[in-house]
Short mmCIF file of C-alpha atoms in Angstrom, two decimals:
data_model
loop_
_atom_site.label_atom_id
_atom_site.label_comp_id
_atom_site.label_asym_id
_atom_site.label_seq_id
_atom_site.Cartn_x
_atom_site.Cartn_y
_atom_site.Cartn_z
CA MET A 1 2.66 -80.66 -35.78
CA ASP A 2 5.01 -80.11 -32.83
CA VAL A 3 8.67 -81.01 -32.95
CA ASP A 4 10.82 -81.33 -29.85
CA VAL A 5 14.58 -81.40 -30.18
CA ALA A 6 16.99 -82.17 -27.36
CA VAL A 7 20.75 -81.87 -27.60
CA GLU A 8 23.20 -82.94 -24.96
CA ALA A 9 26.98 -82.67 -24.77
CA LEU A 10 29.44 -83.76 -22.13
CA ILE A 11 32.15 -81.15 -21.58
CA PRO A 12 35.07 -82.67 -19.66
CA TYR A 13 35.90 -79.57 -17.59
CA PRO A 14 34.73 -78.28 -14.21
CA ARG A 15 31.57 -76.15 -14.25
CA GLU A 16 33.47 -73.10 -13.06
CA VAL A 17 35.84 -73.26 -16.05
CA VAL A 18 33.02 -73.74 -18.55
CA ALA A 19 30.90 -70.98 -16.99
CA SER A 20 33.81 -68.55 -17.00
CA TYR A 21 34.56 -69.26 -20.66
CA ALA A 22 30.94 -69.28 -21.88
CA GLY A 23 30.12 -66.19 -19.81
CA GLY A 24 32.92 -64.15 -21.39
CA PRO A 25 31.39 -62.17 -24.28
CA GLY A 26 34.72 -62.08 -26.12
CA ASN A 27 34.61 -65.88 -26.42
CA ALA A 28 31.15 -65.99 -28.04
CA PRO A 29 32.39 -66.17 -31.67
CA GLN A 30 34.38 -69.32 -30.81
CA TRP A 31 31.47 -71.32 -29.41
CA TYR A 32 28.24 -69.66 -30.62
CA ALA A 33 27.76 -70.54 -34.30
CA ASP A 34 25.78 -67.41 -35.29
CA ILE A 35 28.03 -64.82 -33.59
CA VAL A 36 30.66 -63.45 -35.99
CA SER A 37 32.31 -60.86 -33.73
CA VAL A 38 32.02 -58.85 -30.53
CA HIS A 39 32.75 -55.12 -30.42
CA TRP A 40 33.23 -53.64 -26.95
CA GLN A 41 31.65 -50.20 -26.51
CA THR A 42 33.22 -49.89 -23.05
CA PRO A 43 36.53 -51.38 -21.88
CA PRO A 44 36.47 -55.07 -20.89
CA PRO A 45 36.02 -57.00 -18.64
CA VAL A 46 32.27 -57.24 -18.05
CA ALA A 47 31.04 -55.07 -15.20
CA VAL A 48 27.90 -53.18 -14.26
CA GLY A 49 27.22 -50.78 -17.13
CA SER A 50 29.38 -52.63 -19.68
CA ARG A 51 28.27 -52.28 -23.28
CA MET A 52 29.11 -54.41 -26.28
CA GLU A 53 27.74 -55.12 -29.72
CA PHE A 54 27.45 -58.62 -31.14
CA GLU A 55 27.57 -59.10 -34.89
CA ALA A 56 25.62 -62.19 -35.93
CA ARG A 57 24.94 -64.08 -39.13
CA PHE A 58 21.54 -65.72 -39.26
CA LEU A 59 19.78 -67.13 -42.32
CA GLY A 60 22.52 -65.69 -44.52
CA ARG A 61 22.18 -62.15 -43.17
CA ARG A 62 24.50 -60.17 -40.91
CA ARG A 63 22.95 -58.26 -38.04
#
């Protein structure tokens, strides 16, 4: 049996503002439910060669 799920949300801000916020790895724990923290391996901001580690909780486990 197949199940299709669609979710839609209206965000009342310009695309550029939303993209800038959502594209910033440091903001991930505030909007991505499974991300607990972000640890930069290189200095922010994001640039070519940037490295970071995301700590996530999924199905009760931290990864």
